[in-house]
Structures are given as structure tokens and as C-alpha cells.
Short mmCIF file of C-alpha atoms in Angstrom, two decimals:
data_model
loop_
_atom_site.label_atom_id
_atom_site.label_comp_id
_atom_site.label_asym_id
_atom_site.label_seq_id
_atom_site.Cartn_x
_atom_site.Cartn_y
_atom_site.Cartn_z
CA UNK A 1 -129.12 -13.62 52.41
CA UNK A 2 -128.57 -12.14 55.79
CA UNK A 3 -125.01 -11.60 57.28
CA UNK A 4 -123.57 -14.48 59.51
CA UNK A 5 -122.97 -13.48 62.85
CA UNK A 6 -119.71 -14.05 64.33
CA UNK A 7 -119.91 -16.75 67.29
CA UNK A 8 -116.69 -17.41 69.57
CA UNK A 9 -116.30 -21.54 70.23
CA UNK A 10 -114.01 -22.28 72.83
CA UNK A 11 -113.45 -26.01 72.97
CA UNK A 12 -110.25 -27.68 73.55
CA UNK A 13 -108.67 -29.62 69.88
CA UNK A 14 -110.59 -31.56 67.51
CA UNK A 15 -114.02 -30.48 68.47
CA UNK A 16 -116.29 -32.89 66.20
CA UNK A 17 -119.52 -31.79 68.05
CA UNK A 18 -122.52 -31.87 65.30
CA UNK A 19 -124.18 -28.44 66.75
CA UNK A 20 -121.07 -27.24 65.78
CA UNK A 21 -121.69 -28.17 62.04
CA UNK A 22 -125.27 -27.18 62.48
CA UNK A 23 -125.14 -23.64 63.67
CA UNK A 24 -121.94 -23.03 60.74
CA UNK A 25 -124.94 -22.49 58.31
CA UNK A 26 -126.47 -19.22 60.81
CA UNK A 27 -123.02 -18.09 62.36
CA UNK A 28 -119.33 -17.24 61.37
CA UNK A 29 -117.66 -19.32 63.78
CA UNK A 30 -114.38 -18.26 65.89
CA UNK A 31 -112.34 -21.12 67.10
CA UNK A 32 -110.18 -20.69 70.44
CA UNK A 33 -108.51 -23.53 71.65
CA UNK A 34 -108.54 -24.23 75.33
CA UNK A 35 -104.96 -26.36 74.88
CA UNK A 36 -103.29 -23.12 74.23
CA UNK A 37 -101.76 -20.85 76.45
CA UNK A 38 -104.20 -17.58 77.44
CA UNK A 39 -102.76 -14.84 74.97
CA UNK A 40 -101.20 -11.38 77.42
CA UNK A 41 -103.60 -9.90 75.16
CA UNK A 42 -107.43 -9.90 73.72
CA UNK A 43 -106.97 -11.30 70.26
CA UNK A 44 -109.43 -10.29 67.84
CA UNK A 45 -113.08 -11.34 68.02
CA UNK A 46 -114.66 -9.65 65.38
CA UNK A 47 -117.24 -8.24 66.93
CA UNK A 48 -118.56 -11.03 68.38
CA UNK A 49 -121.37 -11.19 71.60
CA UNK A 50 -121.76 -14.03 72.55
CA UNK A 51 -119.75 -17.32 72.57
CA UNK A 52 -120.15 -21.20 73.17
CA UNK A 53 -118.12 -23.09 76.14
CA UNK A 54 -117.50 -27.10 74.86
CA UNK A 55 -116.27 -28.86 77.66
CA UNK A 56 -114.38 -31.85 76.54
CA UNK A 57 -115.06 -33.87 79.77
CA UNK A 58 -115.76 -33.47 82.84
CA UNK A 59 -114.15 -36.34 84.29
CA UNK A 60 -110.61 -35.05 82.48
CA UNK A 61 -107.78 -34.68 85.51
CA UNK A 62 -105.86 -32.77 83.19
CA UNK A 63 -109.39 -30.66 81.70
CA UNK A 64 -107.79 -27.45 80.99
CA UNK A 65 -109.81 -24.80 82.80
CA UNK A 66 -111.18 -22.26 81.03
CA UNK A 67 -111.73 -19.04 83.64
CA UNK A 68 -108.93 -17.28 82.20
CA UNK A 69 -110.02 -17.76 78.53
CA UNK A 70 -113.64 -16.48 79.52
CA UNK A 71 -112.12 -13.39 81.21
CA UNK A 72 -110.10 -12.33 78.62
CA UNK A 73 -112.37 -12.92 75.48
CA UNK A 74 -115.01 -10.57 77.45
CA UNK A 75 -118.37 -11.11 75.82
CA UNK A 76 -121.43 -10.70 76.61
CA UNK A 77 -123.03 -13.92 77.03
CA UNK A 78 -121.41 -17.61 77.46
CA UNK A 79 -123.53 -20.85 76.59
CA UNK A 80 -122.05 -23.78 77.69
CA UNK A 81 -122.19 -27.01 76.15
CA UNK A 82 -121.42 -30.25 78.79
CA UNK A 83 -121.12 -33.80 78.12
CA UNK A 84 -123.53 -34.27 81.15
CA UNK A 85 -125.29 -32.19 83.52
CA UNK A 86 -122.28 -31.34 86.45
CA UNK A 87 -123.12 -32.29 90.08
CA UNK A 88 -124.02 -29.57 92.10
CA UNK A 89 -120.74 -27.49 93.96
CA UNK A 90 -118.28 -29.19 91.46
CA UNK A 91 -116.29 -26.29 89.86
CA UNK A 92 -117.64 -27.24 86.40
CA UNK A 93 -120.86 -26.83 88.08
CA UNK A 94 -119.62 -23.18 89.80
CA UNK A 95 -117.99 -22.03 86.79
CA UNK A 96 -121.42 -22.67 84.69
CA UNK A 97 -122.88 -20.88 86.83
CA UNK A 98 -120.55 -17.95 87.10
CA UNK A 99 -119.89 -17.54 83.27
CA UNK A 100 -122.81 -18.87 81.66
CA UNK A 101 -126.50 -17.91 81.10
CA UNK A 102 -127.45 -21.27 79.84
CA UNK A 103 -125.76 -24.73 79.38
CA UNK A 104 -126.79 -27.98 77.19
CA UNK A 105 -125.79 -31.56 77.57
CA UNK A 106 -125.40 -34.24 74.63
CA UNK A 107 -126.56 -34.80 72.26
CA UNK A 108 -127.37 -30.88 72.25
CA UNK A 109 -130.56 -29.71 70.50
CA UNK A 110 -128.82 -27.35 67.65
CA UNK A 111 -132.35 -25.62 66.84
CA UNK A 112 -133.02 -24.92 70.55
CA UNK A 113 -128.91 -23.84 71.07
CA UNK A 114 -129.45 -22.03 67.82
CA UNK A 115 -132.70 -19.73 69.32
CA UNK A 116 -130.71 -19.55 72.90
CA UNK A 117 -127.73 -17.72 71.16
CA UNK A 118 -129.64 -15.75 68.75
CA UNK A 119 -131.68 -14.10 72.12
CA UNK A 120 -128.43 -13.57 73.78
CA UNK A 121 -127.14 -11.70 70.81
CA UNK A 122 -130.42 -9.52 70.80
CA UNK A 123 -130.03 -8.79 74.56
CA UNK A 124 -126.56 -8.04 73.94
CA UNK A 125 -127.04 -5.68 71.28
CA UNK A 126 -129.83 -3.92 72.90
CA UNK A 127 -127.12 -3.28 76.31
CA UNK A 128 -124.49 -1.62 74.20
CA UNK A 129 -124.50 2.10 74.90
CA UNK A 130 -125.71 4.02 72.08
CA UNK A 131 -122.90 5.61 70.18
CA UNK A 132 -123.13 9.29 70.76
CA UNK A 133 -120.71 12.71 69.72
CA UNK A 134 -121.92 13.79 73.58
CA UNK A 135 -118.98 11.86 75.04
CA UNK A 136 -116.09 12.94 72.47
CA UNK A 137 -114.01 15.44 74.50
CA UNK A 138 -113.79 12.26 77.24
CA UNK A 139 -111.03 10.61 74.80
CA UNK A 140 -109.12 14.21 74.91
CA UNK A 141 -109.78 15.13 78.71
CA UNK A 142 -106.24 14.28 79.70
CA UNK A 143 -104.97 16.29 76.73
CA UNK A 144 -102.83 19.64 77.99
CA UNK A 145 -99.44 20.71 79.28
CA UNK A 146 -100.60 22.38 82.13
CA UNK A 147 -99.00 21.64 85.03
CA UNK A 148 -102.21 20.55 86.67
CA UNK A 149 -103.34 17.75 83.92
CA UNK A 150 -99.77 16.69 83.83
CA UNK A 151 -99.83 16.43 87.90
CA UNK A 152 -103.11 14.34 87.41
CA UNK A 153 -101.39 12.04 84.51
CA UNK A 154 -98.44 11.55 86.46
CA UNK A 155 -100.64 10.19 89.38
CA UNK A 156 -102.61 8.04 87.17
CA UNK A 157 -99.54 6.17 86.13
CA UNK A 158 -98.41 5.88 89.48
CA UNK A 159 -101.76 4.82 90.68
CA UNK A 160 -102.13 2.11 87.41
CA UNK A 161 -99.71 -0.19 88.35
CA UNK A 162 -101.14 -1.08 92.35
CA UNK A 163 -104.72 -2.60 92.52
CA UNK A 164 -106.10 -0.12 95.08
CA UNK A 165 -109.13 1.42 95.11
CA UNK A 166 -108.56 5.10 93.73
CA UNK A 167 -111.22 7.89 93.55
CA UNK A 168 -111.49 10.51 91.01
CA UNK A 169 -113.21 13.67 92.12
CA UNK A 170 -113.53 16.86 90.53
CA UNK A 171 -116.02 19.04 89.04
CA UNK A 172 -118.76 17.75 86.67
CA UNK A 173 -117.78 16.93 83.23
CA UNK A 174 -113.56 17.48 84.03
CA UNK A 175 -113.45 14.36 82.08
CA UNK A 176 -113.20 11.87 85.31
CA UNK A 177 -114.72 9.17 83.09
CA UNK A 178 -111.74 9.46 80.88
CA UNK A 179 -109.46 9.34 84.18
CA UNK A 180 -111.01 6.12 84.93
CA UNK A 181 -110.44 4.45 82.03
CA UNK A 182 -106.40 5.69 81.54
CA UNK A 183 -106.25 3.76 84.78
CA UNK A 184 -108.02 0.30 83.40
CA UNK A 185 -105.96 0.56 80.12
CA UNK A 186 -102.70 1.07 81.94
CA UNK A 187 -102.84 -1.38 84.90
CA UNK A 188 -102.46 -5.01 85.01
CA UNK A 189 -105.86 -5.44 84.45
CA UNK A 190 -106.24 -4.02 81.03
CA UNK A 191 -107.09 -7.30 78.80
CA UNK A 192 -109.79 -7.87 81.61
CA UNK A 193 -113.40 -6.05 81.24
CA UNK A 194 -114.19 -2.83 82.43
CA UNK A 195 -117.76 -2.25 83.99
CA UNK A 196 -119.28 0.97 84.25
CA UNK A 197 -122.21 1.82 86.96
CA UNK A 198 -124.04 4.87 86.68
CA UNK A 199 -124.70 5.29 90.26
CA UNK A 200 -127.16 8.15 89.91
CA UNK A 201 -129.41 5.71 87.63
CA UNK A 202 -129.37 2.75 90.09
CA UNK A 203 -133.14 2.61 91.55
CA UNK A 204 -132.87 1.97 95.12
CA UNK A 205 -135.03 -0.81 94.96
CA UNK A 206 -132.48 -2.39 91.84
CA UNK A 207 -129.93 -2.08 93.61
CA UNK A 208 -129.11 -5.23 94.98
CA UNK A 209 -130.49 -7.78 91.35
CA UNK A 210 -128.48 -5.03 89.41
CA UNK A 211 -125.03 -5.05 90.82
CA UNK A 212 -125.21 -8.71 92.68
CA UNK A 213 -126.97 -10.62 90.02
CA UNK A 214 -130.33 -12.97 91.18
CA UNK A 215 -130.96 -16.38 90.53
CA UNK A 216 -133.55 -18.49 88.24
CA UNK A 217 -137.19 -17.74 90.53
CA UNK A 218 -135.69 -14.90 92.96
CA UNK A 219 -138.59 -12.81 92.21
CA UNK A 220 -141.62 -13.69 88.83
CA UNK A 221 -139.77 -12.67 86.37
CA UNK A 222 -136.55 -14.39 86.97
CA UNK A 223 -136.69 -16.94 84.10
CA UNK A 224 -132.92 -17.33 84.41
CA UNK A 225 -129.75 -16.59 86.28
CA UNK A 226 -127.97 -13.55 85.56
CA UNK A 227 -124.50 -12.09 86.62
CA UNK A 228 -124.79 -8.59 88.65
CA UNK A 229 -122.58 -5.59 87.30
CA UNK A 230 -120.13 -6.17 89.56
CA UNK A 231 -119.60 -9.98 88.96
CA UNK A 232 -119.48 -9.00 85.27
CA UNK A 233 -116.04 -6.91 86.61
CA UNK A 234 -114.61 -10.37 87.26
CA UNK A 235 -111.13 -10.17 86.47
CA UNK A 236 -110.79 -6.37 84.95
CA UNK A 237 -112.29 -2.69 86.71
CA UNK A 238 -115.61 -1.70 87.54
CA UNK A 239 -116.24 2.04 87.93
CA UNK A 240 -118.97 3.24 90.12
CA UNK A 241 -119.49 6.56 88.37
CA UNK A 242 -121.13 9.24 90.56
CA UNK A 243 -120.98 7.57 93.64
CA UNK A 244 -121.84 10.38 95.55
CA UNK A 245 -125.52 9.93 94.17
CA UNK A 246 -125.81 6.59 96.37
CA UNK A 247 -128.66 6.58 98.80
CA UNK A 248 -127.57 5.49 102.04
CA UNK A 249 -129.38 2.10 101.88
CA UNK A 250 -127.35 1.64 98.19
CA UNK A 251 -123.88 2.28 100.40
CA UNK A 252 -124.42 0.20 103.29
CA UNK A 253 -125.92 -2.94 100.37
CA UNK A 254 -122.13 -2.09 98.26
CA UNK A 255 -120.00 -2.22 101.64
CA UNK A 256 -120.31 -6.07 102.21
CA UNK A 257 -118.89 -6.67 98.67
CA UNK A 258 -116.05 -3.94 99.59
CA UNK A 259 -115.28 -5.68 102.91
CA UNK A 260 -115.40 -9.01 101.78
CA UNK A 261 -114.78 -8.79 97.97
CA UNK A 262 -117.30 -11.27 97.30
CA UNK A 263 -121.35 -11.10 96.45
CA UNK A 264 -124.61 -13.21 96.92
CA UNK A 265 -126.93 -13.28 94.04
CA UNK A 266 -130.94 -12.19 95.63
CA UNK A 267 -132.72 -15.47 95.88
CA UNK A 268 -129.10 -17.34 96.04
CA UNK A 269 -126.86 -18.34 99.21
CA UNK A 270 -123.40 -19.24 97.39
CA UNK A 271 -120.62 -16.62 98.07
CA UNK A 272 -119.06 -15.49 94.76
CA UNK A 273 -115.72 -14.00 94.66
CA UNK A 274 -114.90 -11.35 92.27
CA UNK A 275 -111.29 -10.12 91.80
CA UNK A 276 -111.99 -6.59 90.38
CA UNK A 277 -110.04 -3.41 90.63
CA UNK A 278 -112.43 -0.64 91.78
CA UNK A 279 -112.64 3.21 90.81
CA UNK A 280 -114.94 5.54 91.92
CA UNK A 281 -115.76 9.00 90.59
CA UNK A 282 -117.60 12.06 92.57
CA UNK A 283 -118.68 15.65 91.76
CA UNK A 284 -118.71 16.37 95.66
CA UNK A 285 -116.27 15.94 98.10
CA UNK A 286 -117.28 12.73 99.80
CA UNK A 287 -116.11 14.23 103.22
CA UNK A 288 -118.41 17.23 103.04
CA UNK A 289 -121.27 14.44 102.47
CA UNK A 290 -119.63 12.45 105.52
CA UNK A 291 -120.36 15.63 107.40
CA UNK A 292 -123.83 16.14 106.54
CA UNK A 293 -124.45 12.40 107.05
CA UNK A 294 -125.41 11.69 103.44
CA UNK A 295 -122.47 8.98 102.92
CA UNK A 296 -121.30 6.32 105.29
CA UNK A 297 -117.91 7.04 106.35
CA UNK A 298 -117.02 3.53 106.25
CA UNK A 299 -117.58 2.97 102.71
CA UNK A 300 -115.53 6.14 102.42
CA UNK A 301 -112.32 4.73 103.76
CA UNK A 302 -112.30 1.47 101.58
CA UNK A 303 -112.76 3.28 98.41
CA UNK A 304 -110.39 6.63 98.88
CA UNK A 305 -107.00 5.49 99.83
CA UNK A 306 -105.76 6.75 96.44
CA UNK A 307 -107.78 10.08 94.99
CA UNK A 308 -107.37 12.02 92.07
CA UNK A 309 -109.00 15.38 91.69
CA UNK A 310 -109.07 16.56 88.05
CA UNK A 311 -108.77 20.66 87.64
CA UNK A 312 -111.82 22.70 86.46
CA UNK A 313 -111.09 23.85 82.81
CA UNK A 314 -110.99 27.46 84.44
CA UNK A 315 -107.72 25.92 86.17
CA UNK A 316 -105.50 24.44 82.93
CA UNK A 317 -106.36 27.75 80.73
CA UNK A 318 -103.33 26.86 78.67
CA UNK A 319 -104.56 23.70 77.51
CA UNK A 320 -108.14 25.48 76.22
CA UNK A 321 -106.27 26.04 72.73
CA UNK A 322 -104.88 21.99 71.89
CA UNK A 323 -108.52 20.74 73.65
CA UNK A 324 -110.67 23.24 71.35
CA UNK A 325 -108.90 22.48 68.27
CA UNK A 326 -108.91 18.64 68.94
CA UNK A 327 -112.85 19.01 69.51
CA UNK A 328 -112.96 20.94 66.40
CA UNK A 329 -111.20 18.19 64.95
CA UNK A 330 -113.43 15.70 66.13
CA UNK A 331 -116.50 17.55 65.32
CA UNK A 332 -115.39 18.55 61.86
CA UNK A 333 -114.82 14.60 60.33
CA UNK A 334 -115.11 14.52 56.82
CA UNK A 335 -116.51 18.13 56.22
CA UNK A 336 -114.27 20.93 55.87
CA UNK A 337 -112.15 22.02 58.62
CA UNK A 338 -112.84 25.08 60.17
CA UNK A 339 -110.54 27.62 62.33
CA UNK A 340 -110.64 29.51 65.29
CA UNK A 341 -110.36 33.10 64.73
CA UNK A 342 -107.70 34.98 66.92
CA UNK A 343 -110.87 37.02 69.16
CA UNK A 344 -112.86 33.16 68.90
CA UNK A 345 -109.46 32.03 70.89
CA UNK A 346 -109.18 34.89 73.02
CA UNK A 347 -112.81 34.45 74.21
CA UNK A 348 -112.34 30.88 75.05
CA UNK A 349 -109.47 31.66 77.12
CA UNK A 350 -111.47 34.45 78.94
CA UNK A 351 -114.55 32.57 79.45
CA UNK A 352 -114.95 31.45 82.81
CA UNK A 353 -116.42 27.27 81.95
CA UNK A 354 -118.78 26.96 84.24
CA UNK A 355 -119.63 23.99 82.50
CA UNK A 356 -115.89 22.60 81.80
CA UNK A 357 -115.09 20.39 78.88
CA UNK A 358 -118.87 19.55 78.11
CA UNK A 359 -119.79 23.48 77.59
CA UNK A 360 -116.89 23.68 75.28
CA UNK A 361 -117.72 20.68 73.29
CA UNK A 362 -121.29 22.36 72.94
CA UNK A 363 -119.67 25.55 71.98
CA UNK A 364 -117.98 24.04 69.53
CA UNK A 365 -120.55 21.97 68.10
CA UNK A 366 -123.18 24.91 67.80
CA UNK A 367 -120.20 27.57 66.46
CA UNK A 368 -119.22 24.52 63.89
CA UNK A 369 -122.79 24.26 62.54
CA UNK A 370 -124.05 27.92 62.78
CA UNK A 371 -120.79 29.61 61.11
CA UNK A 372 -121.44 30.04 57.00
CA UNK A 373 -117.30 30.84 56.87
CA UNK A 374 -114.54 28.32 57.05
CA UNK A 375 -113.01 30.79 60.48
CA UNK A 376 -115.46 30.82 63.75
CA UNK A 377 -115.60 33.68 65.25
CA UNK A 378 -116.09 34.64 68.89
CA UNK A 379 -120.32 35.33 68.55
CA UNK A 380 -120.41 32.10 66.41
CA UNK A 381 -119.40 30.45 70.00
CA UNK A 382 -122.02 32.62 71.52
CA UNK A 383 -119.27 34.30 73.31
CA UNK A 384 -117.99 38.38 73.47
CA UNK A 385 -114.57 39.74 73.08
CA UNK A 386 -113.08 40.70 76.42
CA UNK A 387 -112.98 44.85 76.59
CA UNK A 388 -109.48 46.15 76.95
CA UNK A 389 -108.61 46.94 80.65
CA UNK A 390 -111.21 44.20 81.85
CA UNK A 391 -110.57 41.80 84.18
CA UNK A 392 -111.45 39.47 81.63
CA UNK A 393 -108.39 40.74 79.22
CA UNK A 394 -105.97 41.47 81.95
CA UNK A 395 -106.60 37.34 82.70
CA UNK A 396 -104.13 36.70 79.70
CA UNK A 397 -100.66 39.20 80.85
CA UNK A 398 -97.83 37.76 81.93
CA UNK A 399 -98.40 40.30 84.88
CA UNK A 400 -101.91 38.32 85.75
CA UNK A 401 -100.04 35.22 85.65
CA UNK A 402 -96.83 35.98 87.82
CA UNK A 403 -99.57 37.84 90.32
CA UNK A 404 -101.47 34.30 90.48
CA UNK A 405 -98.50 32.31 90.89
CA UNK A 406 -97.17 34.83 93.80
CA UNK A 407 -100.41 34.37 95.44
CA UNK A 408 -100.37 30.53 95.23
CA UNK A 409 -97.00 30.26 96.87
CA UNK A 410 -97.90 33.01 99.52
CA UNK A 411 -101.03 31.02 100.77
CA UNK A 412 -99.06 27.83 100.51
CA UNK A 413 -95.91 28.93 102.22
CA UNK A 414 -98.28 30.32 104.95
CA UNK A 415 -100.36 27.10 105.47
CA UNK A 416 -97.52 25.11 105.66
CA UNK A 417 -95.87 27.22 108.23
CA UNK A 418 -99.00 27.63 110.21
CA UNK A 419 -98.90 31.37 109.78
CA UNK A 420 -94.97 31.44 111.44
CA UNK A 421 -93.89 34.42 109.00
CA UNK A 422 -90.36 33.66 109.89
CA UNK A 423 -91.00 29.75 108.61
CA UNK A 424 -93.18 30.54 105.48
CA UNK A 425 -90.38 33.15 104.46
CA UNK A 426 -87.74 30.58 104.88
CA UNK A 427 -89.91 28.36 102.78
CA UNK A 428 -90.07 30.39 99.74
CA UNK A 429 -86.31 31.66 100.07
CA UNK A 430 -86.71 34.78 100.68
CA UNK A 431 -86.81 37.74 103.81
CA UNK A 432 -89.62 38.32 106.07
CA UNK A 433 -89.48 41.82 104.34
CA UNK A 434 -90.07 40.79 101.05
CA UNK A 435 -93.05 38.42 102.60
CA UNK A 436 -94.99 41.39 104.39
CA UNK A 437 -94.62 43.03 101.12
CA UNK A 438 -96.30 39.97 99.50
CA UNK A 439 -99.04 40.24 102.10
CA UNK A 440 -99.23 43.52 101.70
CA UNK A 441 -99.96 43.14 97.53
CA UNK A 442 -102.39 40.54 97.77
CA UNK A 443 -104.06 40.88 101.25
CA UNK A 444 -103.69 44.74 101.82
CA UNK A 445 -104.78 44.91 105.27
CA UNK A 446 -102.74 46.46 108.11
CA UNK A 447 -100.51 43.15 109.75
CA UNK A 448 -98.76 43.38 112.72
CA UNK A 449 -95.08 43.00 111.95
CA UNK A 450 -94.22 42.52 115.84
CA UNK A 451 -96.18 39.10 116.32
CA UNK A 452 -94.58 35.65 114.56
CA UNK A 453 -97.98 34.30 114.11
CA UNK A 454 -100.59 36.31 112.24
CA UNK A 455 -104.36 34.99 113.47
CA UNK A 456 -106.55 33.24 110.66
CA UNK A 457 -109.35 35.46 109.90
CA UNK A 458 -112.79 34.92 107.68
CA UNK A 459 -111.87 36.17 104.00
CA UNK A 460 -107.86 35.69 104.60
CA UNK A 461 -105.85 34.35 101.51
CA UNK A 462 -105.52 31.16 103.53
#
């Protein structure tokens, strides 16, 4: 006998509706109860796709309305069930049309409701992204105690409890996915859904049906309304992932629904709001595109009031050793563990990521399953030892490490003081002697001592 599927009814009390008896013999049904007050938190669906909407009547003055039940419970699909078909621009009739993707009146045809939800279900099953190891270092990305990945955690909380738009930029796979959703889970927003477009696989000519929705005979093979991506976000985040990947026609068809905060289904006129909290990632600055007039400057400013840029792995070193044996972890399961040798550790340090946390998940992976011994070792990760007296090894003294941090605070103190050495020596504390002697270390170059303001030139530390 196959396996009920689990159904969500949201009716208010004492539904005695006889589809409700009828579909009990195909589905495992989930009873919420309009009545009630909207729980601060998602309460447990079990899994459940798609869900039925019993109005009690729409003629009630005290009808409890149910836009903050739909939001929270999050499925996929919503069928509602009316005691009569609404009159056009009523807000039954607007909310049916927001929510749901079909809608019966009574007496309701169970066998037809029956076939309607077992489809939705099927499409439902067939949108849910593929589970896949590929993504596993995105739940440790903001792992570390580098001062760097604690900078960008700090700003994430900050930036989690205000609803503006924030962009996360940073190098490909720096884990500005994960960034994303640390915001969503730690805002105001969290029980609400969170909606993720991958810009760079958004046809141009998709662009509008996919993130605005379309209405029943837009276009031939419209059989039925559907919500857009972005109407989906009702209520919680959507993430437009890649953004930078947006043709220019995409931008200027998303900058209405940034101005305005509302969309218009293709082959519809009504104006739907959506209250969503939006995040944007990029892998390029979006001001270098502005400048070579591949993104519209105007979409720009309503999307990067608040930015995060995550640090290349090369940058948080010190978190390589907690990230590699977490990913170990992860890869590892059930079998049995394996561990880093100390030159497999050493060469991850030295290595210089040009493919960030994704290259050392693969690493990992390939070192996990080539290795015959329970301890990897450095050419299990396809990796050398660093030769004494490199570059490579001297990357790991303390005297590499106080030279890199002298070097920050010289071109810092130097930037901020527009090249006054008198100013950038009072910045770091100390005399313009002790500066020149800085400038001298890392930028060995005659300077002329007699001038206050040293002239920027191509190749300077600033």
C-alpha cells in the first residue's frame, strides 16, 4: 500500500467538509486552524508540499484572514476551497489569486481536487533542488577566527536586523550563498520563505514569466496562473544570486519592481505588492561593470546601500585548518575518519586557492577517496610540500606575518592621510623617522624626506 502523503488543511474550527473525508483515504492530513493566533514560528509540517485553503465564508465580517498563515506555512502550492466563486477585486478574490494555483466551490469534486493536488505535489517535487555534497562547505563558509570572517559576521548581524537591501560581493565560491542565508535566518523575516534566483540561468527572454509570474492564456501554454519568483518571496528574502550576470534588458525589466516594490504578471494588469527583503550577490564589482556600461547604475544604487565583501580563502589563512577538518568531517559521514598529516596541513596553508572554498572541498573529496591510509597526506591532495627558504614556507613565520601587517597599516595610514607623512605618522603613533624607515622596508625606492606629500606613482604600495 503506498505511503500517504502529508497534506496541510487550513480551515478555521469544525471543518465538516466531505472532500475532507474523501481525500483522508490518499493523504495524511495536517490540520491548522485559522481561529488561532499565527505561531512566531513555522511549526512542523512534515514534509508537506502542498496544502488546501477552506474558507468558511465569504460573507463572514469577522472571516479571519489567512495571508499570514499562508506565509508562514511556506509550501509550494495552495488549493483553495470557497463556498462560492468570489467576485472579481474582492480580497478573497485577490488573495486566491495571489496564493493559490487553483480554487473549487461547493459541493467540491473530491476526485477532481484529489488529481489537482496530486499534480501539484509532482510539480513540487520535481522543483526541489537536487540534494548534492557540491554545496557542503556553504553551511561552514562563515566558519574561522580570522579577523576578516569575524569582520564579515559582525556586519551580517548588524545588517540582519534592518530590511535594506544588502549586497554580498566577493570572489567566486567565498561562500556568499551562505552569507545570504545567515542574513534570512537572523532577520525578522526568518519564518518567511527564502527565494533563490540564479541570475546567470535566467534566459533573457524568461525573464519577465519567471520572476513576475503570467496569467491563465498570457502566451499557449499558459493553462494556469502562476506566481513569479519574486512574488513567491512574499513575506521572507529573495536572493538574486549572481546578479552581475544580468543582461541589461533583465536590469532595466527588475528595476520597476525595485522602485515600486510591486509586479505585473505578463498577460495581467493588476499591481501586486510583495513585501520581500532583497540580497544580492556578485563575483565582480558592480561599479567596474557601471564603468564599462554593462550594469545600469540605477539598479545599482537601490540594491547596494549595505555591501558585504567576503575575503578570498588566500585572505583568512588561519581559518584553512577548522574549514578543512569540518569538510573532512562532512565528507567522511559514517566511514572512518581520516586525518590531515602535518605536511597535508602545511600545504593547504601554502597553497594559494585560486579556487577558494570550492577547490578545497574538491581537494578534500578526491584526497578522502584516493588515500588507502587513515592520514592524507600532502600528494593525496594533489598538492607539494613547500621547499624550505621558499616564499611559499616563509608564508607561515611570525616574521611574514608582522611584515604583512606592517605593510597593511603603512598603505592605510598613507591613504588616509593623503600621502601627508607627518599625518599618516601621527596616525599610526609613531615618528616620521620610524615611517620613512617603513617606506623604506617595503617600498625601497629613494623618497624625498624634504616634501610633506610624496606623489602617487604606478606600482606604489598605495
Amino acid at each position: 500500500m503506498m505511503e500517504k502523503r502529508p497534506l496541510v488543511w487550513l480551515s478555521a474550527a469544525n471543518s465538516n467538509n466531505c472532500a475532507r473525508k474523501e481525500l483522508e483515504a490518499n493523504w495524511n492530513l495536517i490540520d491548522f486552524n485559522l481561529d488561532e493566533p499565527v505561531p512566531l514560528f513555522n511549526q512542523v509540517s512534515n514534509g508537506a508540499k502542498v496544502g488546501v485553503l477552506e474558507f468558511p465564508s465569504l460573507s463572514r465580517d469577522n472571516m479571519p484572514w489567512p495571508e499570514s498563515w499562508l506565509e508562514m506555512l511556506d509550501l509550494n502550492y495552495w488549493v483553495a476551497i470557497a463556498p462560492q466563486q468570489p467576485v472579481s477585486g474582492t480580497r478573497a478574490a485577490r488573495l486566491i489569486v495571489r496564493y493559490c494555483s487553483d480554487f473549487h466551490t461547493l459541493p467540491v469534486d473530491y476526485k477532481r481536487l484529489d488529481t489537482v493536488l496530486g499534480h501539484l505535489w509532482g510539480m513540487a517535487t520535481i522543483l526541489e533542488p537536487a540534494g548534492s555534497l557540491n554545496d557542503d562547505y556553504q553551511n561552514l563558509a562563515l566558519l574561522g577566527d580570522s579577523q576578516s570572517i569575524q569582520h564579515v559576521r559582525n556586519l551580517l548581524r548588524r545588517f540582519s536586523t534592518t530590511l535594506e537591501p544588502v549586497l554580498i560581493s566577493g570572489e567566486s565560491s567565498t561562500g556568499k550563498e551562505a552569507a545570504a542565508r545567515f542574513l534570512h535566518s537572523h532577520s525578522a523575516r526568518a519564518a518567511g520563505p527564502l527565494v533563490i534566483i540564479n541570475c546567470a540561468a535566467l534566459p533573457t527572454t524568461l525573464t519577465q514569466s519567471e520572476l513576475f509570474g503570467y496569467e491563465k492564456g498570457a502566451f499557449t501554454s499558459a493553462l494556469s496562473s502562476r506566481q513569479g519568483r519574486l512574488e513567491q518571496a512574499n513575506g521572507g528574502s529573495v536572493v538574486l544570486s549572481g546578479i552581475n550576470e544580468l543582461q541589461l534588458e533583465q536590469q532595466s525589466a527588475l528595476l520597476r519592481f525595485l522602485q515600486e516594490g510591486k509586479v505585473e504578471r505578463v498577460g495581467g494588469s493588476a499591481q501586486i505588492p510583495v513585501d520581500c527583503r532583497i540580497i544580492t550577490t556578485t563575483s565582480e564589482p558592480l561599479g567596474d561593470l557601471i564603468e564599462l556600461g554593462r550594469f545600469r547604475s540605477d539598479v545599482y544604487f537601490r540594491l547596494g546601500s549595505l555591501e558585504v565583501k567576503l575575503p578570498a580563502l588566500k585572505e583568512r589563512r588561519e581559518d584553512i585548518p577548522i574549514l578543512a577538518r569540518s569538510l573532512l568531517d562532512a565528507t567522511c559521514q559514517e566511514a572512518e575518519p581520516k586525518k590531515l598529516s602535518k605536511g597535508a596541513n602545511q600545504s593547504l596553508l601554502t597553497h594559494s586557492w585560486p579556487g577558494n572554498l570550492q577547490e578545497l572541498q574538491n581537494r578534500l573529496r578526491q584526497a578522502w577517496l584516493l588515500s588507502d591510509q587513515l592520514v592524507i597526506e600532502a600528494s593525496d591532495l594533489g598538492l607539494s610540500l613547500p621547499v624550505p627558504g621558499s616564499d611559499a614556507a616563509s608564508n607561515l613565520s611570525l616574521k611574514e606575518f608582522r611584515a604583512r601587517a606592517d605593510r597593511q597599516a603603512l598603505r592605510c595610514s598613507l591613504r588616509l592621510a593623503n600621502h601627508n607623512i607627518s599625518e599618516a605618522a601621527r596616525l599610526l603613533n609613531i615618528s616620521r623617522v620610524s615611517l620613512y624607515r617603513l617606506m623604506d622596508r617595503y617600498d625601497p625606492r629613494p623618497h624625498n624626506r624634504n616634501t610633506q606629500k610624496r606623489p602617487h606613482r604606478k606600482g606604489d604600495l598605495t
